[in-house]
XYZ file of C-alpha atoms in Angstrom:
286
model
C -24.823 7.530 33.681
C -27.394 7.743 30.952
C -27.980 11.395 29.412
C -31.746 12.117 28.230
C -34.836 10.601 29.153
C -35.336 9.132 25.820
C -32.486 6.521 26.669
C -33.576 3.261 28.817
C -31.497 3.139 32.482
C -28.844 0.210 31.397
C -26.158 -1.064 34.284
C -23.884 -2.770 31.890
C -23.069 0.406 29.154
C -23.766 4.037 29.453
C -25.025 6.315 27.193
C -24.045 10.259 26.790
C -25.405 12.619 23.883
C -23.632 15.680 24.013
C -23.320 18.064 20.662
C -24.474 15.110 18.342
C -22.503 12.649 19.490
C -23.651 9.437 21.356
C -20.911 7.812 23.505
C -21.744 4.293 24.384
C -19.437 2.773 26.881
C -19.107 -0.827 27.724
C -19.621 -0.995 31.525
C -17.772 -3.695 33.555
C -14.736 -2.222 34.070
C -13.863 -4.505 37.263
C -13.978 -7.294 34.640
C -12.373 -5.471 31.602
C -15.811 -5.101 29.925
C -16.876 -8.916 29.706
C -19.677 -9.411 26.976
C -23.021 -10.608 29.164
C -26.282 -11.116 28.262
C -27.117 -8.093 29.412
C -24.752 -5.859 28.227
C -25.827 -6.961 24.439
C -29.332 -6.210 24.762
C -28.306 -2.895 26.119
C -25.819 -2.030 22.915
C -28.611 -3.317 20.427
C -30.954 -1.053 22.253
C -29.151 2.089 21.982
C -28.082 1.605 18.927
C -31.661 1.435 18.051
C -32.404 4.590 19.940
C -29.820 6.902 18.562
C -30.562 5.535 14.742
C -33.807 7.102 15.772
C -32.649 10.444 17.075
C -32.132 13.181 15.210
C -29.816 14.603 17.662
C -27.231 11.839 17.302
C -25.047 12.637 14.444
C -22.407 10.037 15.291
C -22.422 6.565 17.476
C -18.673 6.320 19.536
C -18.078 2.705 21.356
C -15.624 2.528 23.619
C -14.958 0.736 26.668
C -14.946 2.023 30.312
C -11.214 1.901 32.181
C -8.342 0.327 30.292
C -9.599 -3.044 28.024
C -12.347 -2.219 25.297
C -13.887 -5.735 25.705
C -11.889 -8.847 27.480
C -14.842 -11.500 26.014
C -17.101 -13.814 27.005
C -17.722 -13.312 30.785
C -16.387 -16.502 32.599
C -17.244 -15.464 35.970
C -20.296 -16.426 36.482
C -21.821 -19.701 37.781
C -22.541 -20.979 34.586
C -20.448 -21.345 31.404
C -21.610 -18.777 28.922
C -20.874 -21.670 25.766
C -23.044 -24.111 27.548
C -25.821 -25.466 26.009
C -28.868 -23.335 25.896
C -31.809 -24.954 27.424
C -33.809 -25.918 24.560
C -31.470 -24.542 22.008
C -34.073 -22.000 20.635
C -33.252 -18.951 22.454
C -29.601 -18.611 21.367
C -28.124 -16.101 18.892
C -24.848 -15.940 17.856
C -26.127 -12.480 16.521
C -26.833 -10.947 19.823
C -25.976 -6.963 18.624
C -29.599 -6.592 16.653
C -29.171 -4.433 14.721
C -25.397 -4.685 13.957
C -23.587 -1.613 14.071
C -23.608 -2.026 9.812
C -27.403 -2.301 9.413
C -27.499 1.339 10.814
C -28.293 4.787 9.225
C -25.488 6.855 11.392
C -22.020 5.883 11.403
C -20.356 4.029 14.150
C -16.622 4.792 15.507
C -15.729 1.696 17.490
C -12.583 3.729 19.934
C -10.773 -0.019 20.738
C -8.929 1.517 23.669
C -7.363 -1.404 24.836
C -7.918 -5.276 24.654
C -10.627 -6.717 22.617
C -10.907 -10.427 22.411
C -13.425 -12.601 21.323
C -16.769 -11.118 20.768
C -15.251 -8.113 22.078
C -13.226 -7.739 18.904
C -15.875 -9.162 16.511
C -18.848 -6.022 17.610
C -15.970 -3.738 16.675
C -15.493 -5.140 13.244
C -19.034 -4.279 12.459
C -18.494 -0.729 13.013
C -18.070 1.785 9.958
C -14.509 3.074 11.778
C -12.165 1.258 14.056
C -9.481 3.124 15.943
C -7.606 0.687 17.739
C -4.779 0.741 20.759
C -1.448 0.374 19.304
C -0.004 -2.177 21.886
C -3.392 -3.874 22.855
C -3.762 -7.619 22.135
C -6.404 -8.250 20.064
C -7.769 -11.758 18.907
C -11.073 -13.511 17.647
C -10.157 -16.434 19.651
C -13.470 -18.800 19.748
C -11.947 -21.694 17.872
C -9.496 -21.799 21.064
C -12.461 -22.238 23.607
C -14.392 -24.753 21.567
C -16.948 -22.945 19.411
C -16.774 -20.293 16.589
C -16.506 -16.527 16.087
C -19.970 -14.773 16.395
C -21.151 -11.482 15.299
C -21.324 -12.337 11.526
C -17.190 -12.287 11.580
C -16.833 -14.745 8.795
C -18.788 -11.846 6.930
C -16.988 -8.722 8.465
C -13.483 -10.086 8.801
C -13.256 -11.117 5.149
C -14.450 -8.339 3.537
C -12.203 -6.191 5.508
C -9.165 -8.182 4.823
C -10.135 -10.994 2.146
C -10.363 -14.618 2.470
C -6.577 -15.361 2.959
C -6.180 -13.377 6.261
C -9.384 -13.859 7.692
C -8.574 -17.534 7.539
C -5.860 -16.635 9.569
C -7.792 -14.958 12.252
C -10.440 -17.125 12.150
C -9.122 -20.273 11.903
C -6.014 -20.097 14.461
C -7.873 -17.544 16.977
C -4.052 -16.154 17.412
C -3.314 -12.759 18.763
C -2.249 -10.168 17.393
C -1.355 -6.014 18.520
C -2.385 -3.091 17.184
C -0.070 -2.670 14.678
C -0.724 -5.956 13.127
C -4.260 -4.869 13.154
C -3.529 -1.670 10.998
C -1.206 -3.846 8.740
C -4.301 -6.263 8.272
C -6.482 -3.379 7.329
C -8.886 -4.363 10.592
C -7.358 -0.768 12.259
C -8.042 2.412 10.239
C -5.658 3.913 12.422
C -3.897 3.066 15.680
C -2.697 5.113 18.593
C -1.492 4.998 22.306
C -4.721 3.677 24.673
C -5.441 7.311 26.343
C -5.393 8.796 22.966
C -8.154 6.332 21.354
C -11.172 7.809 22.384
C -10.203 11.273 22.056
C -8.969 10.656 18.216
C -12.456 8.905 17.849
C -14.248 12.076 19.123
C -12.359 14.470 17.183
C -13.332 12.248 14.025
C -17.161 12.098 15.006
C -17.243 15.628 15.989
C -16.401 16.343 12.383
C -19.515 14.656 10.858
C -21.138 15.763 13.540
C -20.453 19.351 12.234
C -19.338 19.489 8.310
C -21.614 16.510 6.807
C -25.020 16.314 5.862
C -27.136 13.952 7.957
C -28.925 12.631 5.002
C -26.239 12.446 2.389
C -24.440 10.624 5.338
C -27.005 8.106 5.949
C -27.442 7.400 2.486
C -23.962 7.186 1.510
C -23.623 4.584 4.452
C -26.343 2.469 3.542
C -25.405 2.326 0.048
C -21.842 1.294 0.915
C -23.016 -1.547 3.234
C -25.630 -2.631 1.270
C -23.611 -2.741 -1.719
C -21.493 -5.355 0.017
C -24.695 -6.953 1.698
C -26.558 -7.792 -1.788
C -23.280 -7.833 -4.173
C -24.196 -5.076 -6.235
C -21.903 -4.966 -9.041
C -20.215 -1.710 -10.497
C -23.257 -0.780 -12.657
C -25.739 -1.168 -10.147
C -24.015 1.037 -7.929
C -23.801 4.054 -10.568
C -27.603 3.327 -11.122
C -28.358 3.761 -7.218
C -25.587 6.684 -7.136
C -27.840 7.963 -9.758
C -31.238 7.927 -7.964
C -29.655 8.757 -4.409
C -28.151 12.080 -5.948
C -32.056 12.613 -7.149
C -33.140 12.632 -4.023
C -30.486 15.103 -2.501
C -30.487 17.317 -5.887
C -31.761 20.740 -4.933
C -32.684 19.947 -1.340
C -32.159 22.627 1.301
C -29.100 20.847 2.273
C -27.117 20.756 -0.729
C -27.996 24.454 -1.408
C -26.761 24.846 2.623
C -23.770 22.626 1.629
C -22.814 24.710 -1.145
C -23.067 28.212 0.044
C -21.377 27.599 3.380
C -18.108 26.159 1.188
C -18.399 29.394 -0.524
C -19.319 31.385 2.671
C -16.168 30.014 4.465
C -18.794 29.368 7.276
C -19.759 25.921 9.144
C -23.598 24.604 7.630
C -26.454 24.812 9.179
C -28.226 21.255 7.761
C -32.041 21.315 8.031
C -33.238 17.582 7.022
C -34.461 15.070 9.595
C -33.545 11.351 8.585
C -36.015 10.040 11.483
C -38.420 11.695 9.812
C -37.969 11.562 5.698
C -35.983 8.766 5.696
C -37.033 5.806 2.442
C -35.219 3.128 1.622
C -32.653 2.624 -0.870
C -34.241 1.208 -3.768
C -32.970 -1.805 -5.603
C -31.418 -1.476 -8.690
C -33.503 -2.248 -12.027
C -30.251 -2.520 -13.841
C -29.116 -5.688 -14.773
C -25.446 -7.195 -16.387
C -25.587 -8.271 -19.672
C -24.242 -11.840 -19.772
């Protein structure tokens, strides 16, 4: 099921907007949600789509029936880490854009296995809730090629050199309470109570945060880590970003709701007055 005619008709994951959240489920339930072709061209779509859409507030992956993503899809007649004819049409960055290089934030709901590139497109979300007793593993080096999805840049800065090396270099598995441990999880539950934990936690930036402070507080965060900002660059751009909010509708909305005891009524359109962050001009003294 796709909701709204503004989202493309996609077999392998459905979309559903409903109160400013978009719900993007992984498809293939028959085959626990095996990565295709197919089905990331579809996520890199809609992730494009709902960036654009004022309506979407807040991105939820999950995946359909039991498993969030079992991997690669072996089923087929042809090996999926064969050789590409040619060799020029391969990616191992097939989620374009990644769920980082977005304006609104991205709850990956892991509720229930997530191997291979299944696991590495939830470690470029902004939130991971994870399945407490689901195995999880980034297990390429264990079928003869390498983890994907930019993982030696996610996994790292999520957990630092030492146990990304771990992950990484073993492909082992490991549950969901290893996974919290690790600082991959921000928090684990039972399966069934994944995705509902992951709505509650988009509805409420959905409703209490301001889409623009949002999307620039995001952007700076990642970017931060992108282009190694160091602690005085940061305070410059905090600087110029709070310029830009400073006396805005919304932070006069933001302010007199708290004060109100009411929920806010936000008013700005990132689609539509959205710049980019600037870079810094600051620079370290050596």
């Amino acid at each position: 099921m796709v909701t709204g005619d503004r989202y493309l008709d996609m077999t392998d994951l459905t979309v559903s907007v409903t109160d400013g959240i978009a719900v993007l489920t992984l498809n293939r339930p028959q085959r626990r949600n095996a990565y295709t072709a197919e089905m990331g061209l579809s996520l890199s779509s809609a992730y494009r789509q709902c960036d654009d859409d004022d309506a979407v507030r807040a991105i939820v992956v999950t995946g359909a029936g039991d498993a969030f993503c079992a991997g690669a899809d072996f089923s087929g007649d042809t090996n999926p880490f064969d050789a590409p004819d040619g060799g020029g049409g391969f990616t191992a960055a097939p989620i374009d854009p990644a769920a980082f290089e977005l304006r609104t934030p991205v709850i990956a709901a892991v509720n229930g296995h997530a191997i291979g590139i299944g696991l590495t497109i939830a470690l470029q979300a902004d939130i991971r809730i994870m399945a407490e007793f689901a195995k999880y593993a980034v297990a390429q080096v264990r079928r003869g090629v390498i983890a994907d999805c930019m993982s030696h840049w996610t996994l790292p800065h999520l957990v630092g050199s030492a146990v990304a090396a771990d992950i990484l270099l073993t492909g082992r598995t490991f549950d969901g309470a290893e996974a919290l441990a690790m600082g991959i999880a921000t928090r684990t539950l039972l399966g069934p109570h994944v995705l509902g934990h992951a709505m509650a936690v988009a509805r409420d930036i959905a409703a209490n945060t301001a889409p623009m402070s949002v999307a620039l507080s995001k952007r700076l965060l990642w970017d931060t880590l992108i282009n190694g900002y160091t602690p005085r660059q940061v305070a410059e751009l905090e600087t110029q970003l709070h310029r830009r909010v400073m006396g805005s509708a919304d932070a006069r909305e933001g302010v007199e709701a708290f004060l109100q005891h009411r929920a806010p009524r936000w008013s700005a359109s990132v689609s539509s007055a959205w710049k980019p962050l600037p870079a810094p001009d600051h620079r370290e003294q050596p």
